[in-house]
Amino acid sequence: MSQDLIRREKLYVGLLTGIQFFNILDFVILLPLGPLFMRTLQITPGQFSMLASSYSLSAGIMGLIYSLFADSFDRKKFLLILLSGFIITTLACALAKSFHFLLIARILAGIFGGIITPVVYAIVTDLIPFKRRGRAMGTIMATFSITSIFGIPTGLAIANAWGWRYTFFLISAGAFFASLLIIKLLPSIPVTKTINTATEKLIKTFKLGLQKHFQLPFLLMMTFTASGFLLFPFLSPYAVKNIGISETEIKYIYFIGGIFTVFSSKLTGILTDRYGSMKIFFPALFISLPFIYLYTHIENIKLSSLLIISTGFMVMINLRFIPVMTLLTQSPSINERGAFMAILLSLRSFASALATAFAGYLITENQMGKLSNFDLIGNISICLSLIGLLLFLRLNNNLKKERG
């Protein structure tokens, strides 16, 4: 095996990991920046939820559209087009001086950023042989955790020092630099066009989505996604307005939570492979419920106490999703897997957008400047988690019957 080939593969993975880092950071940084947005733009919790959900909604729609022409263009050229749009729309976020301008910029950012991830995975599949692809995919997937540990705290520190606009300037600059490296170092990746038209692909995807045995997996995904995204957008605003920490202390929540999530995720994946989804899902789910209740009901506690609760919340919400995803991937056959995952991820985006919008509708700001009804949102999230438990049990039983 050529060492030059392995070095090139590592270079390609490194380039794509860099792209993913800035892409994911652009998506997630809005949530911890919530208190700054609400203060500087003087927007309500409902308006902030619209900002948080707009990206996911446009990304979900574009994900379905992308599935129709995914194999029709040179992947390198298509990635560069997406990165150009991503850089421009992220710059627009940095330059926004009103809620409506920022909302439009976030919608457009979701259109480009939402497709970058599946294109990156497709390029990894094209360039990395199967026997080394697992490690490459693992590196790309670890970007989310890396972003939580390094990207979010850095972005928040920049926002606290110079303003939130400079965080988006940084993301744009980083993506621009990564684009230059892609132009110079990533090879052209032409694709073999299939005889299927977009209409034929649309009909195939639509038929698959309507199949009865896929409705339960889709509903399970949407239930647990909604359970989490009822809470995620308002973790930072609630911590500042109700719990009483300062805006400059928010970064510690994500830094410490990210570190513990990285190590616990790897261990949970190993345990899920060894003992099965069911045995890991039950304890992860039931341990997560007290943390949901505590975070959404506490007020006026010390930062050290909050970090214990917030870290437990982040870790357990993430851990319970690992056996869920493992179970969901058993639902489609090999020939159905691509369309199934495209629909599944789009529904995940839709569910996160709807849950965020619903939370923003219920949460209000009282005369003292505190958020009201976040405890109600926490109770709804717990109820959805328990409904998800029933769906998980039913899907697990159905898959057992199918396997005979």
Short mmCIF file of C-alpha atoms in Angstrom, two decimals:
data_model
loop_
_atom_site.label_atom_id
_atom_site.label_comp_id
_atom_site.label_asym_id
_atom_site.label_seq_id
_atom_site.Cartn_x
_atom_site.Cartn_y
_atom_site.Cartn_z
CA MET A 1 0.00 0.00 0.00
CA SER A 2 1.45 3.37 -1.04
CA GLN A 3 2.24 5.73 1.81
CA ASP A 4 1.64 8.63 -0.59
CA LEU A 5 -1.91 7.37 -1.15
CA ILE A 6 -2.61 7.17 2.58
CA ARG A 7 -1.19 10.66 3.10
CA ARG A 8 -3.43 12.01 0.34
CA GLU A 9 -6.46 10.33 1.87
CA LYS A 10 -5.66 11.87 5.26
CA LEU A 11 -5.28 15.25 3.55
CA TYR A 12 -8.70 14.90 1.90
CA VAL A 13 -10.33 13.93 5.19
CA GLY A 14 -8.62 16.85 6.93
CA LEU A 15 -9.89 19.30 4.29
CA LEU A 16 -13.45 17.99 4.52
CA THR A 17 -13.30 18.02 8.32
CA GLY A 18 -12.35 21.70 8.18
CA ILE A 19 -15.32 22.44 5.92
CA GLN A 20 -17.63 20.59 8.30
CA PHE A 21 -16.23 22.44 11.31
CA PHE A 22 -17.23 25.85 9.97
CA ASN A 23 -20.50 24.52 8.53
CA ILE A 24 -21.59 23.01 11.85
CA LEU A 25 -20.38 26.03 13.82
CA ASP A 26 -22.54 28.31 11.67
CA PHE A 27 -25.57 26.14 12.47
CA VAL A 28 -25.08 25.66 16.22
CA ILE A 29 -23.57 29.00 17.27
CA LEU A 30 -26.91 30.80 16.99
CA LEU A 31 -28.34 28.95 20.00
CA PRO A 32 -25.75 29.94 22.66
CA LEU A 33 -25.72 33.46 21.19
CA GLY A 34 -29.44 33.76 22.02
CA PRO A 35 -29.06 36.19 24.95
CA LEU A 36 -26.88 38.53 22.88
CA PHE A 37 -29.32 38.49 19.96
CA MET A 38 -32.30 39.14 22.23
CA ARG A 39 -30.50 42.03 23.93
CA THR A 40 -28.78 43.74 20.98
CA LEU A 41 -31.56 43.30 18.41
CA GLN A 42 -34.30 43.68 21.05
CA ILE A 43 -36.19 40.63 19.83
CA THR A 44 -38.72 38.48 21.70
CA PRO A 45 -38.36 34.77 22.52
CA GLY A 46 -40.80 34.04 19.69
CA GLN A 47 -38.69 35.95 17.19
CA PHE A 48 -35.54 34.22 18.40
CA SER A 49 -37.22 30.83 17.90
CA MET A 50 -37.95 31.87 14.31
CA LEU A 51 -34.24 32.61 13.81
CA ALA A 52 -33.29 29.26 15.34
CA SER A 53 -35.82 27.25 13.31
CA SER A 54 -35.41 29.00 9.94
CA TYR A 55 -32.04 27.36 9.18
CA SER A 56 -33.32 23.85 9.95
CA LEU A 57 -36.49 24.34 7.91
CA SER A 58 -34.70 25.49 4.76
CA ALA A 59 -32.01 22.82 5.23
CA GLY A 60 -34.67 20.11 5.49
CA ILE A 61 -36.41 21.24 2.30
CA MET A 62 -33.13 21.45 0.40
CA GLY A 63 -32.10 18.03 1.69
CA LEU A 64 -35.08 16.46 -0.05
CA ILE A 65 -34.45 18.44 -3.23
CA TYR A 66 -30.77 17.47 -3.19
CA SER A 67 -31.67 13.77 -3.12
CA LEU A 68 -33.18 14.19 -6.60
CA PHE A 69 -29.99 15.42 -8.29
CA ALA A 70 -27.27 14.27 -5.89
CA ASP A 71 -25.41 12.29 -8.56
CA SER A 72 -25.74 14.75 -11.44
CA PHE A 73 -22.76 17.09 -10.90
CA ASP A 74 -19.02 16.99 -10.32
CA ARG A 75 -18.90 16.89 -6.52
CA LYS A 76 -15.91 19.23 -6.13
CA LYS A 77 -17.50 21.92 -8.32
CA PHE A 78 -20.83 21.51 -6.56
CA LEU A 79 -19.18 21.76 -3.13
CA LEU A 80 -17.43 24.98 -4.18
CA ILE A 81 -20.74 26.46 -5.37
CA LEU A 82 -22.31 25.61 -2.02
CA LEU A 83 -19.35 27.05 -0.11
CA SER A 84 -19.60 30.29 -2.10
CA GLY A 85 -23.26 30.64 -1.16
CA PHE A 86 -22.47 29.65 2.44
CA ILE A 87 -19.75 32.30 2.78
CA ILE A 88 -21.94 35.05 1.29
CA THR A 89 -24.99 34.23 3.43
CA THR A 90 -22.89 33.95 6.60
CA LEU A 91 -21.42 37.37 5.83
CA ALA A 92 -25.00 38.60 5.44
CA CYS A 93 -25.70 37.32 8.97
CA ALA A 94 -22.74 39.32 10.26
CA LEU A 95 -23.95 42.48 8.50
CA ALA A 96 -27.61 42.14 9.54
CA LYS A 97 -28.89 45.13 11.50
CA SER A 98 -32.49 44.03 11.92
CA PHE A 99 -34.41 40.91 12.84
CA HIS A 100 -35.97 40.50 9.39
CA PHE A 101 -32.64 40.89 7.55
CA LEU A 102 -31.04 38.30 9.84
CA LEU A 103 -34.00 35.94 9.40
CA ILE A 104 -33.66 36.04 5.60
CA ALA A 105 -29.90 35.52 5.90
CA ARG A 106 -30.40 32.45 8.12
CA ILE A 107 -32.91 30.95 5.69
CA LEU A 108 -30.44 31.38 2.82
CA ALA A 109 -27.59 30.01 4.95
CA GLY A 110 -29.66 26.87 5.57
CA ILE A 111 -30.19 26.40 1.84
CA PHE A 112 -26.44 26.18 1.22
CA GLY A 113 -25.17 24.85 4.55
CA GLY A 114 -27.83 22.16 4.77
CA ILE A 115 -26.53 20.45 1.61
CA ILE A 116 -22.82 20.70 2.41
CA THR A 117 -22.93 17.80 4.89
CA PRO A 118 -24.36 15.13 2.51
CA VAL A 119 -21.97 16.32 -0.23
CA VAL A 120 -19.02 15.92 2.15
CA TYR A 121 -20.10 12.38 3.03
CA ALA A 122 -20.52 11.57 -0.66
CA ILE A 123 -16.98 12.82 -1.40
CA VAL A 124 -15.57 10.69 1.43
CA THR A 125 -17.34 7.68 -0.10
CA ASP A 126 -15.85 8.51 -3.52
CA LEU A 127 -12.26 9.10 -2.40
CA ILE A 128 -11.68 6.71 0.52
CA PRO A 129 -11.66 2.91 -0.01
CA PHE A 130 -14.18 0.91 1.98
CA LYS A 131 -11.58 -0.73 4.23
CA ARG A 132 -10.44 2.70 5.48
CA ARG A 133 -13.75 4.53 5.11
CA GLY A 134 -15.03 3.79 8.63
CA ARG A 135 -12.19 5.72 10.24
CA ALA A 136 -12.66 8.57 7.77
CA MET A 137 -16.40 8.74 8.49
CA GLY A 138 -15.69 8.65 12.22
CA THR A 139 -13.35 11.62 11.87
CA ILE A 140 -15.94 13.61 9.93
CA MET A 141 -18.71 12.73 12.41
CA ALA A 142 -16.51 13.76 15.34
CA THR A 143 -16.55 17.32 13.97
CA PHE A 144 -19.77 18.09 15.86
CA SER A 145 -18.12 17.26 19.18
CA ILE A 146 -14.97 19.18 18.23
CA THR A 147 -17.16 22.16 17.39
CA SER A 148 -18.85 21.94 20.79
CA ILE A 149 -15.53 21.86 22.64
CA PHE A 150 -13.56 24.44 20.67
CA GLY A 151 -15.80 26.20 18.16
CA ILE A 152 -18.68 27.31 20.37
CA PRO A 153 -16.53 28.59 23.31
CA THR A 154 -14.26 30.44 20.86
CA GLY A 155 -17.24 31.92 19.03
CA LEU A 156 -18.81 33.02 22.31
CA ALA A 157 -15.53 34.52 23.54
CA ILE A 158 -15.25 36.56 20.34
CA ALA A 159 -18.89 37.63 20.62
CA ASN A 160 -18.40 38.72 24.24
CA ALA A 161 -15.25 40.67 23.39
CA TRP A 162 -16.20 42.36 20.11
CA GLY A 163 -19.86 41.51 19.41
CA TRP A 164 -21.72 38.60 17.81
CA ARG A 165 -21.14 39.92 14.27
CA TYR A 166 -17.43 39.09 14.53
CA THR A 167 -18.28 35.46 15.24
CA PHE A 168 -19.94 35.21 11.83
CA PHE A 169 -17.05 37.13 10.23
CA LEU A 170 -14.72 34.48 11.66
CA ILE A 171 -16.85 31.64 10.26
CA SER A 172 -16.93 33.27 6.82
CA ALA A 173 -13.17 33.84 6.83
CA GLY A 174 -12.50 30.26 7.92
CA ALA A 175 -14.80 28.84 5.25
CA PHE A 176 -13.16 31.06 2.62
CA PHE A 177 -9.69 29.82 3.55
CA ALA A 178 -10.92 26.21 3.51
CA SER A 179 -12.43 26.81 0.05
CA LEU A 180 -9.05 27.95 -1.29
CA LEU A 181 -7.50 24.71 0.00
CA ILE A 182 -10.30 22.69 -1.60
CA ILE A 183 -9.64 24.38 -4.96
CA LYS A 184 -5.93 23.63 -4.77
CA LEU A 185 -5.79 20.20 -3.12
CA LEU A 186 -9.06 18.27 -3.65
CA PRO A 187 -9.28 16.34 -6.94
CA SER A 188 -12.16 16.69 -9.35
CA ILE A 189 -14.83 14.07 -8.70
CA PRO A 190 -17.05 13.51 -11.76
CA VAL A 191 -20.06 11.27 -11.29
CA THR A 192 -21.73 8.75 -13.52
CA LYS A 193 -25.16 10.05 -14.43
CA THR A 194 -27.99 7.61 -14.00
CA ILE A 195 -30.83 7.16 -16.44
CA ASN A 196 -33.37 8.00 -13.76
CA THR A 197 -34.86 11.46 -14.09
CA ALA A 198 -35.57 13.75 -11.17
CA THR A 199 -39.26 12.94 -11.55
CA GLU A 200 -38.58 9.20 -11.32
CA LYS A 201 -36.42 9.74 -8.24
CA LEU A 202 -39.10 11.93 -6.68
CA ILE A 203 -41.75 9.26 -7.24
CA LYS A 204 -39.46 6.57 -5.80
CA THR A 205 -38.67 8.66 -2.72
CA PHE A 206 -42.33 9.59 -2.22
CA LYS A 207 -43.43 5.95 -2.46
CA LEU A 208 -40.77 4.90 0.05
CA GLY A 209 -41.87 7.62 2.46
CA LEU A 210 -45.45 6.37 2.32
CA GLN A 211 -44.59 2.74 3.03
CA LYS A 212 -46.34 1.71 6.22
CA HIS A 213 -43.36 -0.02 7.84
CA PHE A 214 -41.31 3.18 7.56
CA GLN A 215 -43.88 5.42 9.25
CA LEU A 216 -42.92 4.22 12.73
CA PRO A 217 -39.17 4.88 12.29
CA PHE A 218 -39.93 8.34 10.91
CA LEU A 219 -42.23 9.11 13.82
CA LEU A 220 -39.63 7.87 16.31
CA MET A 221 -36.99 10.16 14.83
CA MET A 222 -39.30 13.18 14.87
CA THR A 223 -40.41 12.52 18.46
CA PHE A 224 -36.93 12.45 19.97
CA THR A 225 -35.75 15.33 17.80
CA ALA A 226 -38.69 17.45 18.95
CA SER A 227 -38.07 16.48 22.57
CA GLY A 228 -34.58 17.93 22.36
CA PHE A 229 -35.23 20.99 20.20
CA LEU A 230 -38.03 22.19 22.42
CA LEU A 231 -35.20 22.98 24.84
CA PHE A 232 -31.93 23.54 22.96
CA PRO A 233 -32.60 27.06 21.60
CA PHE A 234 -33.50 28.44 25.02
CA LEU A 235 -30.83 26.82 27.21
CA SER A 236 -28.62 29.92 27.05
CA PRO A 237 -31.36 32.58 27.37
CA TYR A 238 -32.85 30.71 30.34
CA ALA A 239 -29.42 30.36 31.98
CA VAL A 240 -28.84 34.11 31.73
CA LYS A 241 -32.32 35.46 32.44
CA ASN A 242 -33.61 32.96 35.00
CA ILE A 243 -30.66 31.10 36.51
CA GLY A 244 -28.59 34.25 36.76
CA ILE A 245 -25.26 33.51 35.09
CA SER A 246 -23.56 36.15 32.95
CA GLU A 247 -23.36 36.05 29.16
CA THR A 248 -19.60 35.55 29.40
CA GLU A 249 -20.09 32.33 31.41
CA ILE A 250 -22.24 30.56 28.80
CA LYS A 251 -19.15 29.20 27.03
CA TYR A 252 -18.33 27.02 30.04
CA ILE A 253 -21.64 25.17 29.66
CA TYR A 254 -20.77 24.12 26.11
CA PHE A 255 -17.06 23.54 26.70
CA ILE A 256 -17.49 21.19 29.67
CA GLY A 257 -20.63 19.57 28.24
CA GLY A 258 -18.84 18.99 24.92
CA ILE A 259 -15.84 17.30 26.54
CA PHE A 260 -17.98 14.86 28.52
CA THR A 261 -20.20 14.22 25.50
CA VAL A 262 -17.23 13.23 23.31
CA PHE A 263 -15.95 10.56 25.68
CA SER A 264 -19.38 9.28 26.73
CA SER A 265 -20.54 9.01 23.11
CA LYS A 266 -17.64 6.75 22.18
CA LEU A 267 -18.28 4.52 25.20
CA THR A 268 -22.02 4.39 24.50
CA GLY A 269 -21.38 3.37 20.89
CA ILE A 270 -19.18 0.50 22.05
CA LEU A 271 -21.74 -0.62 24.64
CA THR A 272 -24.57 -0.41 22.10
CA ASP A 273 -22.64 -2.68 19.71
CA ARG A 274 -21.90 -5.12 22.52
CA TYR A 275 -25.22 -5.26 24.38
CA GLY A 276 -27.77 -4.03 21.84
CA SER A 277 -29.85 -0.86 21.52
CA MET A 278 -32.53 -1.88 24.00
CA LYS A 279 -30.23 -2.40 27.00
CA ILE A 280 -28.52 0.96 26.49
CA PHE A 281 -31.60 2.97 25.55
CA PHE A 282 -33.59 2.31 28.73
CA PRO A 283 -31.07 3.61 31.28
CA ALA A 284 -30.06 6.51 29.00
CA LEU A 285 -33.68 7.61 28.60
CA PHE A 286 -34.67 7.40 32.26
CA ILE A 287 -31.48 9.08 33.50
CA SER A 288 -32.09 11.93 31.04
CA LEU A 289 -35.54 12.77 32.46
CA PRO A 290 -34.41 14.19 35.86
CA PHE A 291 -31.84 16.38 34.09
CA ILE A 292 -34.53 17.75 31.76
CA TYR A 293 -36.75 18.52 34.74
CA LEU A 294 -33.96 20.13 36.78
CA TYR A 295 -32.64 22.37 34.01
CA THR A 296 -36.10 23.68 33.09
CA HIS A 297 -37.27 24.32 36.67
CA ILE A 298 -34.22 25.65 38.55
CA GLU A 299 -33.51 29.34 39.13
CA ASN A 300 -30.81 31.38 40.87
CA ILE A 301 -28.11 28.76 41.47
CA LYS A 302 -24.32 28.97 41.31
CA LEU A 303 -22.43 28.35 38.09
CA SER A 304 -20.78 25.24 39.53
CA SER A 305 -24.17 23.69 40.32
CA LEU A 306 -25.51 24.65 36.89
CA LEU A 307 -22.53 23.02 35.17
CA ILE A 308 -23.31 19.70 36.85
CA ILE A 309 -26.93 19.85 35.68
CA SER A 310 -26.18 21.20 32.19
CA THR A 311 -23.42 18.64 31.58
CA GLY A 312 -25.68 15.80 32.69
CA PHE A 313 -28.43 17.16 30.45
CA MET A 314 -26.22 17.41 27.35
CA VAL A 315 -24.58 14.03 27.88
CA MET A 316 -27.79 12.08 28.47
CA ILE A 317 -29.78 13.75 25.67
CA ASN A 318 -26.98 12.78 23.29
CA LEU A 319 -26.51 9.25 24.69
CA ARG A 320 -30.14 8.23 24.36
CA PHE A 321 -30.05 9.21 20.67
CA ILE A 322 -27.22 6.77 19.85
CA PRO A 323 -29.26 3.55 20.39
CA VAL A 324 -32.22 5.21 18.68
CA MET A 325 -30.18 5.89 15.52
CA THR A 326 -28.69 2.40 15.70
CA LEU A 327 -32.18 0.90 15.74
CA LEU A 328 -33.44 3.17 12.95
CA THR A 329 -30.67 2.10 10.58
CA GLN A 330 -31.97 -1.48 10.76
CA SER A 331 -35.28 -0.51 9.17
CA PRO A 332 -34.41 -0.12 5.45
CA SER A 333 -32.96 -2.69 3.10
CA ILE A 334 -29.67 -1.95 1.34
CA ASN A 335 -31.44 -0.70 -1.79
CA GLU A 336 -33.69 1.58 0.26
CA ARG A 337 -31.04 2.98 2.58
CA GLY A 338 -30.12 6.10 0.60
CA ALA A 339 -33.67 7.37 0.13
CA PHE A 340 -34.58 6.34 3.67
CA MET A 341 -31.73 8.35 5.19
CA ALA A 342 -32.51 11.37 3.00
CA ILE A 343 -36.11 11.40 4.22
CA LEU A 344 -35.10 10.64 7.82
CA LEU A 345 -32.63 13.53 8.02
CA SER A 346 -35.06 15.92 6.34
CA LEU A 347 -37.78 14.96 8.81
CA ARG A 348 -35.27 15.53 11.60
CA SER A 349 -34.73 19.08 10.31
CA PHE A 350 -38.47 19.69 10.02
CA ALA A 351 -39.10 18.35 13.53
CA SER A 352 -36.37 20.55 15.02
CA ALA A 353 -37.77 23.61 13.24
CA LEU A 354 -41.35 22.94 14.34
CA ALA A 355 -40.33 22.18 17.94
CA THR A 356 -38.27 25.37 18.13
CA ALA A 357 -41.12 27.45 16.71
CA PHE A 358 -43.61 25.86 19.14
CA ALA A 359 -41.35 26.55 22.11
CA GLY A 360 -40.96 30.15 20.98
CA TYR A 361 -44.74 30.48 20.79
CA LEU A 362 -45.19 29.31 24.39
CA ILE A 363 -42.21 31.00 26.02
CA THR A 364 -42.67 34.65 26.92
CA GLU A 365 -40.64 37.29 28.74
CA ASN A 366 -42.24 38.72 31.87
CA GLN A 367 -41.94 42.23 33.29
CA MET A 368 -38.85 41.24 35.30
CA GLY A 369 -37.08 40.12 32.12
CA LYS A 370 -37.30 36.42 32.96
CA LEU A 371 -38.56 33.69 30.65
CA SER A 372 -41.94 32.19 31.51
CA ASN A 373 -43.25 28.71 30.60
CA PHE A 374 -39.83 27.10 30.15
CA ASP A 375 -40.87 24.69 32.90
CA LEU A 376 -43.94 23.81 30.82
CA ILE A 377 -41.69 23.19 27.82
CA GLY A 378 -39.59 20.88 29.99
CA ASN A 379 -42.67 18.89 31.00
CA ILE A 380 -43.74 18.56 27.36
CA SER A 381 -40.24 17.35 26.46
CA ILE A 382 -40.46 14.67 29.16
CA CYS A 383 -43.86 13.55 27.85
CA LEU A 384 -42.49 13.30 24.31
CA SER A 385 -39.57 11.25 25.66
CA LEU A 386 -42.00 8.76 27.21
CA ILE A 387 -44.01 8.60 23.98
CA GLY A 388 -40.71 7.96 22.21
CA LEU A 389 -40.11 5.06 24.60
CA LEU A 390 -43.33 3.40 23.45
CA LEU A 391 -42.44 3.95 19.80
CA PHE A 392 -38.95 2.53 20.39
CA LEU A 393 -40.39 -0.62 21.99
CA ARG A 394 -42.86 -1.12 19.16
CA LEU A 395 -40.23 -0.65 16.44
CA ASN A 396 -37.84 -3.01 18.22
CA ASN A 397 -40.55 -5.68 18.39
CA ASN A 398 -41.45 -5.17 14.72
CA LEU A 399 -37.84 -5.57 13.63
CA LYS A 400 -37.51 -8.74 15.72
CA LYS A 401 -40.55 -10.21 13.96
CA GLU A 402 -39.15 -9.28 10.54
CA ARG A 403 -35.88 -11.04 11.36
CA GLY A 404 -37.88 -14.08 12.36
#
